[in-house]
GROMACS .gro file of C-alpha atoms in nm:
model
  270
    1ALA     CA    1   9.438  19.073  15.037
    2LYS     CA    2   9.069  19.086  15.127
    3SER     CA    3   9.102  19.079  15.505
    4ILE     CA    4   9.354  19.151  15.778
    5THR     CA    5   9.372  19.062  16.147
    6PHE     CA    6   9.555  19.283  16.395
    7CYS     CA    7   9.681  19.072  16.684
    8GLY     CA    8   9.971  19.076  16.931
    9GLY     CA    9  10.038  19.090  17.223
   10GLU     CA   10   9.753  19.330  17.273
   11PRO     CA   11   9.695  19.539  16.958
   12THR     CA   12   9.489  19.808  17.134
   13LEU     CA   13   9.812  19.927  17.302
   14THR     CA   14   9.923  20.053  16.960
   15LYS     CA   15   9.849  20.427  16.959
   16ARG     CA   16   9.804  20.438  16.580
   17LEU     CA   17   9.552  20.152  16.571
   18PRO     CA   18   9.252  20.363  16.454
   19GLU     CA   19   9.471  20.512  16.182
   20LEU     CA   20   9.590  20.167  16.070
   21VAL     CA   21   9.237  20.028  16.063
   22ALA     CA   22   9.119  20.327  15.858
   23HIS     CA   23   9.412  20.289  15.618
   24ALA     CA   24   9.332  19.922  15.558
   25HIS     CA   25   8.955  19.958  15.529
   26GLN     CA   26   8.893  20.305  15.387
   27THR     CA   27   9.191  20.318  15.150
   28TYR     CA   28   9.197  19.959  15.029
   29GLY     CA   29   8.855  19.818  15.118
   30ILE     CA   30   9.008  19.545  15.335
   31THR     CA   31   8.792  19.381  15.602
   32VAL     CA   32   8.958  19.435  15.942
   33ARG     CA   33   8.942  19.204  16.244
   34LEU     CA   34   9.105  19.243  16.583
   35ASP     CA   35   9.228  18.977  16.831
   36THR     CA   36   9.205  19.140  17.173
   37ASN     CA   37   9.135  19.111  17.545
   38ALA     CA   38   8.870  19.387  17.495
   39ILE     CA   39   8.985  19.583  17.802
   40ARG     CA   40   9.031  19.916  17.620
   41PHE     CA   41   8.685  19.886  17.469
   42ARG     CA   42   8.536  19.978  17.807
   43ASP     CA   43   8.606  20.328  17.677
   44ARG     CA   44   8.310  20.385  17.448
   45ASP     CA   45   8.485  20.672  17.270
   46PHE     CA   46   8.772  20.439  17.184
   47THR     CA   47   8.521  20.183  17.059
   48ARG     CA   48   8.352  20.445  16.843
   49SER     CA   49   8.685  20.557  16.696
   50LEU     CA   50   8.751  20.204  16.568
   51VAL     CA   51   8.395  20.157  16.443
   52ASP     CA   52   8.427  20.483  16.249
   53ALA     CA   53   8.766  20.370  16.115
   54GLY     CA   54   8.607  20.055  15.971
   55LEU     CA   55   8.663  19.775  16.223
   56SER     CA   56   8.402  19.506  16.163
   57SER     CA   57   8.474  19.206  16.387
   58LEU     CA   58   8.673  19.093  16.688
   59LEU     CA   59   8.794  18.775  16.856
   60VAL     CA   60   8.808  18.830  17.233
   61SER     CA   61   9.002  18.607  17.473
   62PHE     CA   62   8.768  18.503  17.756
   63HIS     CA   63   8.856  18.177  17.930
   64SER     CA   64   8.639  18.134  18.238
   65ALA     CA   65   8.324  18.252  18.414
   66ASP     CA   66   8.528  18.251  18.737
   67PRO     CA   67   8.730  18.574  18.772
   68GLN     CA   68   9.000  18.408  18.980
   69VAL     CA   69   9.049  18.122  18.733
   70SER     CA   70   9.064  18.365  18.441
   71ASP     CA   71   9.310  18.600  18.611
   72THR     CA   72   9.530  18.303  18.706
   73MET     CA   73   9.535  18.177  18.348
   74THR     CA   74   9.620  18.518  18.204
   75ARG     CA   75   9.854  18.607  18.495
   76ALA     CA   76   9.689  18.949  18.498
   77ARG     CA   77   9.496  19.027  18.815
   78GLY     CA   78   9.174  19.222  18.776
   79THR     CA   79   9.145  19.179  18.400
   80TRP     CA   80   8.837  18.951  18.402
   81THR     CA   81   8.601  19.230  18.508
   82ARG     CA   82   8.742  19.472  18.254
   83THR     CA   83   8.718  19.218  17.971
   84VAL     CA   84   8.351  19.154  18.054
   85GLU     CA   85   8.281  19.528  18.047
   86GLY     CA   86   8.466  19.556  17.715
   87LEU     CA   87   8.262  19.274  17.563
   88HIS     CA   88   7.937  19.447  17.657
   89SER     CA   89   8.064  19.772  17.502
   90LEU     CA   90   8.155  19.596  17.176
   91LEU     CA   91   7.819  19.426  17.143
   92ASP     CA   92   7.637  19.749  17.226
   93ALA     CA   93   7.831  19.915  16.943
   94GLY     CA   94   7.693  19.662  16.695
   95LEU     CA   95   8.023  19.489  16.618
   96SER     CA   96   8.050  19.122  16.525
   97VAL     CA   97   8.211  18.951  16.824
   98ALA     CA   98   8.345  18.601  16.880
   99ILE     CA   99   8.508  18.457  17.193
  100ASN     CA  100   8.819  18.243  17.215
  101CYS     CA  101   8.836  18.010  17.516
  102GLU     CA  102   9.163  17.824  17.556
  103ILE     CA  103   9.111  17.494  17.735
  104GLU     CA  104   9.359  17.377  17.996
  105ARG     CA  105   9.355  17.212  18.337
  106ALA     CA  106   9.257  17.529  18.524
  107ASN     CA  107   8.927  17.598  18.344
  108LEU     CA  108   8.824  17.250  18.228
  109GLN     CA  109   8.574  17.177  18.505
  110GLY     CA  110   8.407  17.514  18.454
  111LEU     CA  111   8.349  17.498  18.078
  112GLU     CA  112   7.973  17.443  18.104
  113GLN     CA  113   7.949  17.725  18.360
  114HIS     CA  114   8.148  17.943  18.118
  115ALA     CA  115   7.906  17.857  17.836
  116ARG     CA  116   7.605  17.945  18.050
  117PHE     CA  117   7.764  18.277  18.150
  118VAL     CA  118   7.839  18.360  17.786
  119ARG     CA  119   7.486  18.268  17.687
  120ARG     CA  120   7.329  18.483  17.959
  121GLU     CA  121   7.560  18.786  17.940
  122PHE     CA  122   7.655  18.810  17.574
  123VAL     CA  123   7.370  18.641  17.388
  124GLU     CA  124   7.044  18.679  17.580
  125ALA     CA  125   7.135  19.023  17.719
  126HIS     CA  126   7.218  19.152  17.368
  127ALA     CA  127   6.922  19.040  17.163
  128ALA     CA  128   6.980  19.309  16.899
  129ASN     CA  129   7.342  19.204  16.842
  130PRO     CA  130   7.425  18.877  17.018
  131LEU     CA  131   7.762  18.709  17.033
  132ARG     CA  132   7.795  18.497  16.720
  133LEU     CA  133   8.070  18.240  16.775
  134VAL     CA  134   8.276  18.069  17.048
  135GLU     CA  135   8.609  17.916  16.957
  136TYR     CA  136   8.753  17.647  17.185
  137SER     CA  137   9.127  17.630  17.133
  138GLN     CA  138   9.402  17.397  17.245
  139PRO     CA  139   9.732  17.539  17.372
  140GLY     CA  140  10.029  17.482  17.147
  141ARG     CA  141  10.320  17.546  17.381
  142TYR     CA  142  10.413  17.781  17.664
  143TYR     CA  143  10.740  17.958  17.731
  144ASP     CA  144  10.744  17.763  18.060
  145ALA     CA  145  10.766  17.403  17.935
  146ASP     CA  146  10.700  17.246  18.278
  147LEU     CA  147  10.388  17.458  18.329
  148PHE     CA  148  10.270  17.361  17.983
  149ARG     CA  149  10.299  16.990  18.056
  150GLU     CA  150  10.120  17.037  18.388
  151ARG     CA  151   9.826  17.226  18.236
  152MET     CA  152   9.763  17.013  17.926
  153VAL     CA  153   9.445  16.804  17.933
  154PRO     CA  154   9.402  16.464  17.761
  155PHE     CA  155   9.118  16.446  17.510
  156ASP     CA  156   8.918  16.183  17.698
  157GLU     CA  157   8.904  16.414  18.002
  158ALA     CA  158   8.827  16.723  17.797
  159ARG     CA  159   8.560  16.571  17.571
  160PRO     CA  160   8.260  16.553  17.814
  161HIS     CA  161   8.316  16.911  17.930
  162VAL     CA  162   8.358  17.042  17.575
  163VAL     CA  163   8.044  16.858  17.461
  164ALA     CA  164   7.835  16.988  17.753
  165ALA     CA  165   7.945  17.347  17.693
  166ALA     CA  166   7.895  17.318  17.317
  167ARG     CA  167   7.538  17.200  17.362
  168VAL     CA  168   7.455  17.495  17.589
  169LEU     CA  169   7.583  17.741  17.329
  170HIS     CA  170   7.430  17.561  17.033
  171GLU     CA  171   7.086  17.580  17.198
  172ALA     CA  172   7.137  17.957  17.215
  173GLY     CA  173   7.215  17.978  16.843
  174VAL     CA  174   7.588  18.033  16.890
  175LEU     CA  175   7.821  17.882  16.632
  176LEU     CA  176   8.105  17.662  16.762
  177GLU     CA  177   8.460  17.640  16.634
  178LEU     CA  178   8.625  17.331  16.787
  179THR     CA  179   8.844  17.185  16.517
  180GLY     CA  180   9.036  17.459  16.336
  181THR     CA  181   9.413  17.488  16.327
  182CYS     CA  182   9.404  17.632  16.680
  183GLY     CA  183   9.155  17.372  16.800
  184PHE     CA  184   9.127  17.000  16.852
  185PRO     CA  185   9.127  16.697  16.623
  186SER     CA  186   8.779  16.618  16.494
  187CYS     CA  187   8.720  16.335  16.740
  188ILE     CA  188   8.682  16.585  17.026
  189ALA     CA  189   8.331  16.623  16.878
  190HIS     CA  190   8.261  16.251  16.848
  191GLU     CA  191   7.925  16.294  17.025
  192ILE     CA  192   7.829  16.616  16.842
  193PRO     CA  193   7.957  16.580  16.483
  194GLU     CA  194   7.668  16.789  16.353
  195LEU     CA  195   7.810  17.099  16.528
  196VAL     CA  196   8.147  17.115  16.352
  197PRO     CA  197   8.247  17.213  15.998
  198TRP     CA  198   8.392  16.925  15.798
  199ARG     CA  199   8.673  17.107  15.618
  200PRO     CA  200   8.889  16.920  15.367
  201ASN     CA  201   9.250  16.920  15.482
  202THR     CA  202   9.345  17.117  15.172
  203THR     CA  203   9.165  17.422  15.316
  204HIS     CA  204   9.374  17.435  15.636
  205ASP     CA  205   9.652  17.691  15.647
  206ALA     CA  206   9.967  17.489  15.584
  207THR     CA  207  10.184  17.694  15.820
  208HIS     CA  208   9.940  17.671  16.112
  209ALA     CA  209   9.883  17.299  16.053
  210SER     CA  210  10.253  17.214  16.017
  211GLY     CA  211  10.289  17.094  16.376
  212ARG     CA  212   9.999  16.847  16.346
  213LEU     CA  213  10.041  16.473  16.305
  214ARG     CA  214   9.805  16.182  16.235
  215PRO     CA  215   9.927  15.878  16.430
  216PRO     CA  216   9.849  15.566  16.225
  217ALA     CA  217   9.723  15.348  16.509
  218SER     CA  218   9.428  15.584  16.574
  219CYS     CA  219   9.390  15.783  16.253
  220GLU     CA  220   9.442  15.523  15.984
  221GLY     CA  221   9.099  15.406  15.875
  222CYS     CA  222   8.918  15.697  16.043
  223ALA     CA  223   8.645  15.826  15.811
  224ALA     CA  224   8.729  16.185  15.905
  225VAL     CA  225   9.102  16.168  15.835
  226GLY     CA  226   9.069  16.378  15.519
  227HIS     CA  227   8.885  16.648  15.714
  228CYS     CA  228   9.087  16.655  16.038
  229VAL     CA  229   9.378  16.889  16.109
  230GLY     CA  230   9.544  16.621  16.322
  231VAL     CA  231   9.701  16.615  16.669
  232ARG     CA  232   9.954  16.860  16.805
  233ARG     CA  233  10.302  16.712  16.832
  234GLU     CA  234  10.324  16.842  17.190
  235TYR     CA  235  10.011  16.647  17.284
  236LEU     CA  236  10.146  16.323  17.141
  237ASP     CA  237  10.473  16.375  17.328
  238ARG     CA  238  10.279  16.413  17.654
  239PHE     CA  239   9.984  16.172  17.620
  240GLY     CA  240  10.050  15.960  17.314
  241GLU     CA  241   9.726  15.862  17.138
  242ARG     CA  242   9.514  15.882  17.450
  243GLY     CA  243   9.157  15.993  17.380
  244LEU     CA  244   9.168  15.959  17.002
  245VAL     CA  245   8.850  15.791  16.876
  246PRO     CA  246   8.819  15.715  16.502
  247PHE     CA  247   8.498  15.795  16.315
  248ARG     CA  248   8.334  15.505  16.135
  249ARG     CA  249   8.167  15.739  15.886
  250LEU     CA  250   8.193  16.100  15.779
  251HIS     CA  251   7.904  16.302  15.918
  252SER     CA  252   7.721  16.594  15.762
  253SER     CA  253   7.674  16.936  15.915
  254ASP     CA  254   7.493  17.261  15.835
  255TRP     CA  255   7.774  17.463  16.000
  256TYR     CA  256   7.842  17.678  15.695
  257GLU     CA  257   7.473  17.753  15.638
  258ARG     CA  258   7.442  17.866  16.000
  259ALA     CA  259   7.759  18.076  15.967
  260GLU     CA  260   7.612  18.249  15.662
  261ARG     CA  261   7.286  18.321  15.845
  262LEU     CA  262   7.485  18.473  16.135
  263GLY     CA  263   7.687  18.686  15.896
  264ILE     CA  264   8.022  18.542  16.003
  265ARG     CA  265   8.279  18.653  15.749
  266GLY     CA  266   8.547  18.413  15.636
  267ALA     CA  267   8.325  18.111  15.705
  268THR     CA  268   8.270  18.023  15.340
  269ALA     CA  269   8.201  17.660  15.254
  270PRO     CA  270   8.493  17.496  15.069
   0.00000   0.00000   0.00000
C-alpha cells in the first residue's frame, strides 16, 4: 500500500489518531489522508500533532455557505462555524486541503454562493497555500429512505447550478471533481467537458462503481460511455433517465496536468 485514508464517522474522535498516522507514515512511508469535518482542527496544537506525525492531505465536508442550511444537512447545530475555523487552521498549517460538497435539494440553489464563499475564504485569503480541489458528490442512500427520496435532485435541475459553481472555482484555479465514483455521470458536465478528467472505466474502483448502471436508451451511443462511471441505481429508481444527455464526441481535458501542477496526490493520468 502506498496511501491510506482514515475516515469514519469522524476519525478525529479517535484518541490514537496521531499515533496511527505516525505509524503509517514514519514506519512504512505511507501517504496519509483524512476525511473529516475539520472541527477538531480549530485546535492548532492538535493540527500540529498530526502534521508532525506525517499527515499530508485532507478532504473536508463543507456543504453550504449558509450556516443554517449546512447545519440542517448535517443535523448538527453549530458545526458550520467550527468547520470554517478548522479549514482556516488546516490551510494555515500548510496542509493540502480539498472540500467535499454533497449536492441535494437543501443546498442546490446556493451552490454558486458556496463556490464564491470557498473562493474568497479558502483560496484568495490563503494565497500561500490555497484550497486545491472541490469535489461535488451525489448521495448514494440515506438510512431514512423517505428523506432520501425527498432530497434527491434530478440531473437537469442540478446541472445549471453545478456548472455555475464550477466556473467560479475554475476561474480561481481550483480543480473540480464532478464525475468520480462518488460523483455524477459525465453528462452533468455537458457544458463544461474541459473541466473534468476523462477516466477510462477500467480505472474506477470496481466496488465503489458496483451500484452504477448505464441505461441503454440514454447511454448507448454516447461517446463518453467508456469513460463514465454510470448512474446510481437509486437515481434511476426515483427519476428514471431524466436529465441524461449523451455526448456526441469525447472531449479532451488538461485536468491531470492541472492536478500535477497543484500537487494533488493520487491524480495520476491513466
